[in-house]
mmCIF file of C-alpha atoms in Angstrom:
data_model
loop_
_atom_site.group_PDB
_atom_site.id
_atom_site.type_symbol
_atom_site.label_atom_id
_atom_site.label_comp_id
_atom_site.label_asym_id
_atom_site.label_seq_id
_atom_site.Cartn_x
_atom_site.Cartn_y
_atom_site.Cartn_z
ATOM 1 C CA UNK N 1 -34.945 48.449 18.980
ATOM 2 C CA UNK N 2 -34.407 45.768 21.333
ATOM 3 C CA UNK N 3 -37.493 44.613 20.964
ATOM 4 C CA UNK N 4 -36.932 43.976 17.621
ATOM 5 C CA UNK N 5 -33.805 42.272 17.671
ATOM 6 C CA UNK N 6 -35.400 39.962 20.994
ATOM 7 C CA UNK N 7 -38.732 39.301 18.242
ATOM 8 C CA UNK N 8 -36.546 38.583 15.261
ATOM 9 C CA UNK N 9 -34.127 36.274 17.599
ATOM 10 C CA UNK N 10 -35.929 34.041 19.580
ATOM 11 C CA UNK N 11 -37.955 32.289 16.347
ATOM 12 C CA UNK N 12 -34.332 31.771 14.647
ATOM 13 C CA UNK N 13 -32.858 30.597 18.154
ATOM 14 C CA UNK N 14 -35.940 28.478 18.302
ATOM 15 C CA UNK N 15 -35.967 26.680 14.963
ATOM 16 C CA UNK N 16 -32.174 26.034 15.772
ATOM 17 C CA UNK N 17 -33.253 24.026 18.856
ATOM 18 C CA UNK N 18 -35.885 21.976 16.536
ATOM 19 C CA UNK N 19 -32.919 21.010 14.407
ATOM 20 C CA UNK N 20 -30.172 20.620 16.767
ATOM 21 C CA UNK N 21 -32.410 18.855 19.993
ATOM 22 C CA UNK N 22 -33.184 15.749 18.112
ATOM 23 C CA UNK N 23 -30.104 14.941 16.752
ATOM 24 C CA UNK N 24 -28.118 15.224 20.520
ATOM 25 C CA UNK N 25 -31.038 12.904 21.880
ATOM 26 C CA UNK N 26 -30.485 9.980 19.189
ATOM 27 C CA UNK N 27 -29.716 6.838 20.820
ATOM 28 C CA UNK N 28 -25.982 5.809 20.935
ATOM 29 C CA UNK N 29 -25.344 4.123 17.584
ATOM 30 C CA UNK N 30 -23.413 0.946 18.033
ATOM 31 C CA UNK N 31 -21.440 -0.809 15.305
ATOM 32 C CA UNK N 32 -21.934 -3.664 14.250
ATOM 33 C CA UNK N 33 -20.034 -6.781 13.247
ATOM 34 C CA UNK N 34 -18.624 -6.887 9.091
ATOM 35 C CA UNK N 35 -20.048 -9.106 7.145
ATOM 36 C CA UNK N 36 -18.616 -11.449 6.228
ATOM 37 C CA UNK N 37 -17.797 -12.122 2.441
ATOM 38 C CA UNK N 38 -18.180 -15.220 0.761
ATOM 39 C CA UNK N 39 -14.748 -16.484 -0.683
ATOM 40 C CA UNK N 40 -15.830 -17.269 -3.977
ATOM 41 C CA UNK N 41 -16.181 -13.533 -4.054
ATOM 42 C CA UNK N 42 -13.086 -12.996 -2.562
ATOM 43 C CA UNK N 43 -11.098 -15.557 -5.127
ATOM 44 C CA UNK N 44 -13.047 -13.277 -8.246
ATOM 45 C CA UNK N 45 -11.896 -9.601 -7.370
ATOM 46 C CA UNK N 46 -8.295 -11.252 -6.019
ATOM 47 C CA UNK N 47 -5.245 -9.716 -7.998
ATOM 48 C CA UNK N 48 -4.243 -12.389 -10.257
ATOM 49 C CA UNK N 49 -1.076 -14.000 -9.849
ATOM 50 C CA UNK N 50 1.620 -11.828 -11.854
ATOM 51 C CA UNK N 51 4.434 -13.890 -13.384
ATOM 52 C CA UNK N 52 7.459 -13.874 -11.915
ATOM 53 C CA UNK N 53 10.721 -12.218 -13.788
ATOM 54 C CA UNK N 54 12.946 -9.691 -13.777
ATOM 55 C CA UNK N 55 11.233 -6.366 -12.898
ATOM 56 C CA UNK N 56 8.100 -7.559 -11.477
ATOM 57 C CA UNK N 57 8.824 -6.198 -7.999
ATOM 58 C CA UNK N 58 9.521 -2.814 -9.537
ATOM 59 C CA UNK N 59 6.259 -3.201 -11.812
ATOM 60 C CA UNK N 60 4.537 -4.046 -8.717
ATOM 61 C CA UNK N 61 5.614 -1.003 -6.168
ATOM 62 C CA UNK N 62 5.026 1.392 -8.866
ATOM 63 C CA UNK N 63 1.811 0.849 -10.910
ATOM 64 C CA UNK N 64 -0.175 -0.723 -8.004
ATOM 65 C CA UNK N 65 0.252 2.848 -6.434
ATOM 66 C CA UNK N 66 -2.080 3.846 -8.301
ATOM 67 C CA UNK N 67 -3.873 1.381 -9.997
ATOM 68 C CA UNK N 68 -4.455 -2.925 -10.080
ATOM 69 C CA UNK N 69 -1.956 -4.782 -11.557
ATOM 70 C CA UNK N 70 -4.139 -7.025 -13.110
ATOM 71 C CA UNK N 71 -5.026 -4.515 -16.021
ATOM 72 C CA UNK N 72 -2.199 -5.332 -17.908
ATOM 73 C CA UNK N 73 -2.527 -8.965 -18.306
ATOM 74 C CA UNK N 74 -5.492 -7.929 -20.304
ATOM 75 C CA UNK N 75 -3.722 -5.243 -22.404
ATOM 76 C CA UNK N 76 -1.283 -7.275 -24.640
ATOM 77 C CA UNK N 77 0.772 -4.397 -26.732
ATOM 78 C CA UNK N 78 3.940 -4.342 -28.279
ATOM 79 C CA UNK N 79 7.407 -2.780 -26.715
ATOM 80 C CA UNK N 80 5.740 0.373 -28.814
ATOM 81 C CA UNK N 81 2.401 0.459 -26.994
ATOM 82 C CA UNK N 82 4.044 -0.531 -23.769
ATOM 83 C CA UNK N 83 6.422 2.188 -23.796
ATOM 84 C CA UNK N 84 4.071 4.985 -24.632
ATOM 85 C CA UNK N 85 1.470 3.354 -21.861
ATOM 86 C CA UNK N 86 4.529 4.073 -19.310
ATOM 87 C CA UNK N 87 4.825 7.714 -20.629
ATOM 88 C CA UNK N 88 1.679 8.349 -20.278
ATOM 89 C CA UNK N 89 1.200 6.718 -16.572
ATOM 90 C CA UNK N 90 4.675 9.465 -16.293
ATOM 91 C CA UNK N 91 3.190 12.339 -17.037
ATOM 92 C CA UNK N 92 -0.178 11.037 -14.387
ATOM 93 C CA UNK N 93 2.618 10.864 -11.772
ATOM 94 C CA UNK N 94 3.984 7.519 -11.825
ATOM 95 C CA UNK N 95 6.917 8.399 -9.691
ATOM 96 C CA UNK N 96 10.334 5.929 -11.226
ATOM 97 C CA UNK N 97 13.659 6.195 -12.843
ATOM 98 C CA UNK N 98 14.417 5.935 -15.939
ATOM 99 C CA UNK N 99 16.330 2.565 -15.012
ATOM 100 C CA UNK N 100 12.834 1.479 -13.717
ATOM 101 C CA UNK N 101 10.691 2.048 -16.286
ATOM 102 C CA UNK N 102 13.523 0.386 -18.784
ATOM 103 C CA UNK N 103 13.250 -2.661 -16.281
ATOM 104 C CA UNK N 104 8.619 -2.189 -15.995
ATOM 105 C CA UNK N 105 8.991 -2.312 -19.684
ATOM 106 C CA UNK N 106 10.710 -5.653 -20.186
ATOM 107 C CA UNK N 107 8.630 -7.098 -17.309
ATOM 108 C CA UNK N 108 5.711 -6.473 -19.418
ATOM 109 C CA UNK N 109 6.585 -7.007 -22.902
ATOM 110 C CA UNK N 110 8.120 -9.845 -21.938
ATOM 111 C CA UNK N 111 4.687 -10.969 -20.037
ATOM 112 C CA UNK N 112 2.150 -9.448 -21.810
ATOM 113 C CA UNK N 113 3.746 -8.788 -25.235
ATOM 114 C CA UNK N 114 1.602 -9.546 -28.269
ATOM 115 C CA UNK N 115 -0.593 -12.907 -28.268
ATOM 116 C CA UNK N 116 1.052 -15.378 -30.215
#
């Protein structure tokens, strides 16, 4: 019986050393420098500069949380729209008052209301 086991072990123990013995004698990887990124590239995937008003710091610390404020400069809706864009982001988890979504919702119909 032990004789067995010893037969059945030592080609498992064995193929476990073929795995596991080149991987521990790999050379030491070093890291290297980052790249650096050109600042044209840089300047495209920048935030875009988000008017200033009332509300736009609470806009700011709660939809960034989750995603870039820049998508609503290119979503202009009515106070409608707006409003049922902030439910929805609510029931995601958008974690504010109801004071602060009153004040998010002026910030952006006010910003990016309807095109004129």
């Amino acid at each position: 019986m032990k004789k067995q086991k010893m037969q059945t072990a030592v080609p498992v123990l064995t193929a476990l050393l073929m795995v596991l013995y080149p991987v521990a004698s790999l050379p030491e990887q070093k890291s290297t420098p980052a790249q650096t990124v050109p600042s044209t590239l840089v300047a495209q995937n920048a935030p875009k500069a988000l008017p200033d008003g009332p509300g736009k710091d609470t806009f700011v610390r709660v939809c960034s949380k989750c995603h870039s404020t820049d998508i609503p400069a290119s979503q202009h809706k009515n106070a409608d729209e707006w409003t049922n864009t902030l439910i929805d982001m609510r029931n995601k988890g958008a974690e504010a008052s109801d004071e602060e979504m009153e004040q998010i919702l002026k910030y952006l119909v006010t910003n990016f209301g309807p095109r004129k």
